[in-house]
Coordinates of C-alpha atoms in Angstrom, one line a residue:
X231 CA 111.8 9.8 -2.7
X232 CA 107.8 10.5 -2.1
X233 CA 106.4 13.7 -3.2
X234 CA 106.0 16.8 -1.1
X235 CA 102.5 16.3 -1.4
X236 CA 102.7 12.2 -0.4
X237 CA 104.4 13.4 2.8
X238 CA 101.9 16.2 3.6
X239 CA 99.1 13.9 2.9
X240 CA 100.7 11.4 5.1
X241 CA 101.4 13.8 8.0
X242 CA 97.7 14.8 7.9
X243 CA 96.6 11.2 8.1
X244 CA 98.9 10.5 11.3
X245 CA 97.8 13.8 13.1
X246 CA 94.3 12.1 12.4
X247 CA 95.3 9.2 14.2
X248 CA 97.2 10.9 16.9
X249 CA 93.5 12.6 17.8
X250 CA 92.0 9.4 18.0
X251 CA 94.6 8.0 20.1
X252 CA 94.9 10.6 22.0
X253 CA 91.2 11.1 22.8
X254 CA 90.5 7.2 23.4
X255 CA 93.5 7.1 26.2
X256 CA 91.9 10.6 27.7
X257 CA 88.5 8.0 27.9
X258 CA 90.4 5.2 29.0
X259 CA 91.9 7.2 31.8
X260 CA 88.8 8.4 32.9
X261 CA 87.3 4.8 33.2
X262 CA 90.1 3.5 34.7
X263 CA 90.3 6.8 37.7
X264 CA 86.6 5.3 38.2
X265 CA 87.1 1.4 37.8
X266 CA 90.8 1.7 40.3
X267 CA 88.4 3.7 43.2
X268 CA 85.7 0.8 42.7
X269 CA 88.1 -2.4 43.2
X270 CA 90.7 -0.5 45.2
X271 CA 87.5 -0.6 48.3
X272 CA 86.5 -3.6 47.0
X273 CA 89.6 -5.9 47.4
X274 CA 89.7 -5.5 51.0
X275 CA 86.5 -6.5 51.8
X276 CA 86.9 -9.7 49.8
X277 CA 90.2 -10.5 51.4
X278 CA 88.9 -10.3 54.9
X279 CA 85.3 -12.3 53.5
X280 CA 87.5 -15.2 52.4
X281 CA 89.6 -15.3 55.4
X282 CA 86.3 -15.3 57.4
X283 CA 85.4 -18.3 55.0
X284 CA 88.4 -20.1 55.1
X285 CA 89.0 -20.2 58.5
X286 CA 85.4 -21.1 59.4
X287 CA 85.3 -24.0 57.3
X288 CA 88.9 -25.2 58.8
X289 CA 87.2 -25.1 62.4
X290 CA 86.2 -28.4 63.8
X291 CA 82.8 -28.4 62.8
X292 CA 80.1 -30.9 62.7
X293 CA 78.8 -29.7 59.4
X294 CA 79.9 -30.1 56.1
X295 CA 80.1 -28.3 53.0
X296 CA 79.7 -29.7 49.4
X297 CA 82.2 -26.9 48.1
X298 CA 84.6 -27.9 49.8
X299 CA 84.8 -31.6 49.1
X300 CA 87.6 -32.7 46.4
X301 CA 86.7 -35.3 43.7
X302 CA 88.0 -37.1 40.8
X303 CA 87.8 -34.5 37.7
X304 CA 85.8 -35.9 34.8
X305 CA 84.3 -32.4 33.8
X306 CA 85.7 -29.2 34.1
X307 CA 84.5 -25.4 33.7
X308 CA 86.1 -22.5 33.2
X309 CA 85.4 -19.0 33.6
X310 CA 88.0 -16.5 31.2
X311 CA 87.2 -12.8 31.2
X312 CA 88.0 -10.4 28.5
X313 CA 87.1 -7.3 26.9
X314 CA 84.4 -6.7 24.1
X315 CA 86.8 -4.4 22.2
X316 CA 90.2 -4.2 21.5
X317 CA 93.2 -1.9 21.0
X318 CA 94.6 -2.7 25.2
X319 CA 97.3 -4.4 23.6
X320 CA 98.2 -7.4 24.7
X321 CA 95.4 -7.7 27.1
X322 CA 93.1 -10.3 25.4
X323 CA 95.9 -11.8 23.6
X324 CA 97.1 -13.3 26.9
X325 CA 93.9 -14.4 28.1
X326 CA 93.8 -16.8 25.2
X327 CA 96.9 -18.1 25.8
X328 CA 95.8 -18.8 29.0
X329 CA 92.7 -20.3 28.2
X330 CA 93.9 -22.7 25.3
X331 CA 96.9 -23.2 27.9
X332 CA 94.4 -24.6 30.1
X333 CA 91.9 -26.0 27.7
X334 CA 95.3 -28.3 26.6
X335 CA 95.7 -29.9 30.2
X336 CA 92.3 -31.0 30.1
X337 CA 92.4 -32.0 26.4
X338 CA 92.3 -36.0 27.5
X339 CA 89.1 -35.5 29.1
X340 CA 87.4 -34.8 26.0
X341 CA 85.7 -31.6 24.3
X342 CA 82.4 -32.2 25.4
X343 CA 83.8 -32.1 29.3
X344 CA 85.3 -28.6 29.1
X345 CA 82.5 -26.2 29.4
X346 CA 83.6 -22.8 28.7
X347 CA 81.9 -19.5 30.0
X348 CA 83.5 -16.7 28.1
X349 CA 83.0 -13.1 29.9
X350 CA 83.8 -10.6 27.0
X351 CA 83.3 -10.8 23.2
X352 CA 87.1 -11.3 22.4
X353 CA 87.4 -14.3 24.6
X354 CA 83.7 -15.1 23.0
X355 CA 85.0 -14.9 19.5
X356 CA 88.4 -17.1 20.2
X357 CA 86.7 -19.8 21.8
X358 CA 84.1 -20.5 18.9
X359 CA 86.9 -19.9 16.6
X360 CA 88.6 -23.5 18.7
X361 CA 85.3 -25.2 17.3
X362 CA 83.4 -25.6 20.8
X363 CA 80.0 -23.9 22.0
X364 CA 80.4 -21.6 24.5
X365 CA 78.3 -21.6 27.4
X366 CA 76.1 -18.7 27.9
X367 CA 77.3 -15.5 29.7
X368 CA 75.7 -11.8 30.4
X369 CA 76.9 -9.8 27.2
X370 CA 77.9 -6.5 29.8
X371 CA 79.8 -8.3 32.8
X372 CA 82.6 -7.5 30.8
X373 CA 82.7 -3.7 30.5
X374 CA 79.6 -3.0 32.6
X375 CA 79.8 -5.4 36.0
X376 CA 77.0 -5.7 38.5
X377 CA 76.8 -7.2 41.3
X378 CA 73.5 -9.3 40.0
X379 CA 74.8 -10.7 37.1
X380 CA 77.6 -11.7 38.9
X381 CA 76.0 -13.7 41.7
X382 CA 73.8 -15.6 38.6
X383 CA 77.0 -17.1 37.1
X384 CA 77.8 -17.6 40.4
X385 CA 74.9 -19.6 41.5
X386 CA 74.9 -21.0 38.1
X387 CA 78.4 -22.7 38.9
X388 CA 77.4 -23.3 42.3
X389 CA 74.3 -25.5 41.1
X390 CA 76.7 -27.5 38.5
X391 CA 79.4 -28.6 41.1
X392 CA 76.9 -29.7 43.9
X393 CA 74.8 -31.9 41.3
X394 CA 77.9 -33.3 40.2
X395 CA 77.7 -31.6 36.7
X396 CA 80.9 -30.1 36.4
X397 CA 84.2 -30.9 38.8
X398 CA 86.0 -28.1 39.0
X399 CA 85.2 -24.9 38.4
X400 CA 88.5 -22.4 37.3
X401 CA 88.9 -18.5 36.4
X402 CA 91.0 -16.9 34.6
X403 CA 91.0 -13.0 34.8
X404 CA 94.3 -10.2 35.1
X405 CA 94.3 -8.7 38.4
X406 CA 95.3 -5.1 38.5
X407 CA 98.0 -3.9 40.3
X408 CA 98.9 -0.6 39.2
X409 CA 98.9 1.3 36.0
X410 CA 101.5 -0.3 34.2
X411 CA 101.6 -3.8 35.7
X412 CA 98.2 -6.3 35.3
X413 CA 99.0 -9.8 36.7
X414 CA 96.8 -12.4 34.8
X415 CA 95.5 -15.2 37.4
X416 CA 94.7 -18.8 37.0
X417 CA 92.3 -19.3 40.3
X418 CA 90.5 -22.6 41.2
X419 CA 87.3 -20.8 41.9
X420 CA 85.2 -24.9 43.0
X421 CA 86.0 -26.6 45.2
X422 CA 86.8 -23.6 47.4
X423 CA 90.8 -24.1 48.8
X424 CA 90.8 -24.2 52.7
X425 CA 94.6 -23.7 52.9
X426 CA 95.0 -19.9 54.5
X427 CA 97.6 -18.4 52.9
X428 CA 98.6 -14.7 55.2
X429 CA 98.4 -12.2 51.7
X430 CA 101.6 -9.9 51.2
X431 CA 99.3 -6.9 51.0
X432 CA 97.6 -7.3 54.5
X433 CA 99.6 -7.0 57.8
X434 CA 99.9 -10.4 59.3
X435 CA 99.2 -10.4 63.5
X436 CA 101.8 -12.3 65.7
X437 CA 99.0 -15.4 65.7
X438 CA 99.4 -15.8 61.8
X439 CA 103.4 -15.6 61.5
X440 CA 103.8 -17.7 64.5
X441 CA 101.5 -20.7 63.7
X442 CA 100.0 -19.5 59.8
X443 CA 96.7 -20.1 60.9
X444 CA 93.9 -18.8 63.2
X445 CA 92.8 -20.4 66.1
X446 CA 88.9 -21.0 64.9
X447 CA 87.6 -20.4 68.1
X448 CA 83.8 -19.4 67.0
X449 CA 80.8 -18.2 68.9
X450 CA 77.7 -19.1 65.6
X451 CA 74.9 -17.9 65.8
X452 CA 71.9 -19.6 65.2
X453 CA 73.5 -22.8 63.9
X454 CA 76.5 -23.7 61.7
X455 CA 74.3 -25.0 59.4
X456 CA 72.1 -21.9 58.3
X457 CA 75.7 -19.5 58.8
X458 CA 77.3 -22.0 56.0
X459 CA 74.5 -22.1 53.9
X460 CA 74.4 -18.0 54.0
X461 CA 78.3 -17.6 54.0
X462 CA 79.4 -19.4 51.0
X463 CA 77.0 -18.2 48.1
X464 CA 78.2 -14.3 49.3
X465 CA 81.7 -15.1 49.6
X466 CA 81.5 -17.2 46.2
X467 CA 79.2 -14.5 44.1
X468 CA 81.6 -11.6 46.0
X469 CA 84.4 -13.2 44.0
X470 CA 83.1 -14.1 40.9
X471 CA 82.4 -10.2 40.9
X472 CA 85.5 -9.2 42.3
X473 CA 87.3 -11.2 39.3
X474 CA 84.6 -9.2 36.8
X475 CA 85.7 -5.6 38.5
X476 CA 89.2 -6.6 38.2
X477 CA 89.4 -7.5 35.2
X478 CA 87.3 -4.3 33.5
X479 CA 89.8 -2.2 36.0
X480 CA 92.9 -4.2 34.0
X481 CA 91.4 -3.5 30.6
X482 CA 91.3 0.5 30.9
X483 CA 94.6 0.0 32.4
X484 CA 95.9 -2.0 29.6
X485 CA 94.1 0.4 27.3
X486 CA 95.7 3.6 28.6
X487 CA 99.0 2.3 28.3
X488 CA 98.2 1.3 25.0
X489 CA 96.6 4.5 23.4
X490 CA 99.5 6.4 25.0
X491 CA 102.2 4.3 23.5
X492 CA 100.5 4.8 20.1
X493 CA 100.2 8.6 20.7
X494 CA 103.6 8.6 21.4
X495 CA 104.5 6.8 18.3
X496 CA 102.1 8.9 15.8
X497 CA 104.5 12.2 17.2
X498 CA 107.4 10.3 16.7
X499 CA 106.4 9.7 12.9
X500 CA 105.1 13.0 12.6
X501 CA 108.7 15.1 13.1
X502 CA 110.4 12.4 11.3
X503 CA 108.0 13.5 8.5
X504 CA 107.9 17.0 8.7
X505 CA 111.6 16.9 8.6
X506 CA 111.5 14.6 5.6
X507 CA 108.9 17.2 4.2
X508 CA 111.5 20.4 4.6
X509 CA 114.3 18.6 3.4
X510 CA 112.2 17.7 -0.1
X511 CA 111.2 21.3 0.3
X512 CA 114.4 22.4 0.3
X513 CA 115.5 20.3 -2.4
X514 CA 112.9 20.7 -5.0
X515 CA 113.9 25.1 -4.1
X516 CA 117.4 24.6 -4.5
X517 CA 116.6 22.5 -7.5
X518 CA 114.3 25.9 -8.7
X519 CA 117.0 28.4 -8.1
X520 CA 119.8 26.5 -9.8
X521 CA 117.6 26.1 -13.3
X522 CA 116.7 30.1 -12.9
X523 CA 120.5 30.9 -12.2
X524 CA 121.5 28.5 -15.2
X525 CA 118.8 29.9 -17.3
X526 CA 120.1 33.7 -17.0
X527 CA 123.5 32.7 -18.0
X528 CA 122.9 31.2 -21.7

């Protein structure tokens, strides 16, 4: 059995922790208060901008897009987002496995056609660590997002796929949906997907159940050709931020949850060592009395 003063020292050490813990899910909670209010406002918008999109480019219209034209996949990109630190658990862990899931399908197309833009400095690490050079990212769209820095990896990807560069462009990123529930998302992000799917969080008018599709009965104004060449880079750069926004929201999520579990555990081990520390207390006593009654009775 450890010494009374082993098991003092090692209840000091896990109250330590339990500050640490305790103050980094306080943090966490704080960012994550902020970070829900930010993508909570922003998700409609987005929602409603892609169904504009989607639908508009569905219309029978003289002018066509080159995001929206499918074509055999020689070379691929693909967007994973992460966190620069860690202790959220099994946040980044599942990116990974995402990414290396993903990086597998298009193993037959060789290494040098699967570009890989890590967003974070745990997917960062993980990705050199698989022996290929990751392509160059903003170092705080991770735990700092801006619109800006979005919309340059977004026109970044946008320039690859129309000069026939890259393929397909994908994203992987956790989407939050509440506190104790982040849904990690496999998106193709280029070519942009024209099939309008009604989304279970918006209230679908009689049009959409009836027929699952909007009539695209459009009034554009000047042309089609300048309202395409405006819509698309916002509704594109608008997601690639979304995804960011999401993501950073997931982490603190993931990160509260975390920090709280591990609070939990470090008072968990603390009475279970405070009782072992009475009970050696109370032995090593006993033990004290019994030698000072045996001691009076020689």
């Amino acid at each position: 059995m450890a010494s009374l003063k082993e098991v003092k020292t090692r209840i000091n050490s896990v109250k330590s922790t339990r500050k640490i813990t305790s103050a980094m899910k306080m943090v966490a909670s704080a960012k994550l208060h902020k970070a829900q209010g930010a993508i909570e406002n922003m998700l409609p918008y987005q929602r409603k901008l892609n169904k504009i999109l989607t639908n508009f480019l569905s219309a029978d219209l003289p002018v066509e897009s080159p995001y929206v034209k499918e074509r055999e996949v020689k070379r691929v990109a693909i967007v994973a987002f992460s966190s620069n630190t860690s202790l959220c658990g099994a946040f980044n862990a599942n990116v990974i496995k995402m990414l290396l899931q993903t990086v597998g399908e298009y193993r037959t197309l060789g290494q040098d056609n699967i570009l890989i833009f890590p967003v974070g400095k745990k997917v960062d690490e993980a990705v050199k660590r698989m022996g290929v050079q990751p392509q160059e990212t903003s170092p705080t769209l991770s735990d700092k997002p801006t619109y800006q820095e979005a919309a340059d990896l977004a026109h970044h990807l946008m320039e690859m796929y129309v000069s026939g560069e890259v393929d397909r462009v994908e994203i992987i990123y956790h989407h939050f949906k509440s506190m104790g529930l982040q849904i990690l998302l496999r998106e193709t992000y280029l070519p942009i997907d024209l099939t309008h799917v009604i989304n279970e969080e918006e209230e679908p008018n009689k049009e959409e159940v009836e027929g699952h599709e909007i009539a695209n009965d459009y009034i554009i104004e000047p042309n089609a050709e300048e309202l395409i060449a405006n819509l698309i880079p916002t509704v594109l750069s608008q997601k690639l931020f979304t995804a960011a926004v999401d993501s950073n929201t997931s982490e603190h999520a993931a990160r509260t949850l975390a920090m709280q579990v591990a609070t939990d555990n470090a008072n968990e081990l603390i009475q279970d060592l405070t009782k072992q520390y009475n009970k050696s207390r109370q032995q090593a006593i006993t033990n004290e009395l019994l030698d000072i009654v045996g001691g009076s009775m020689k």
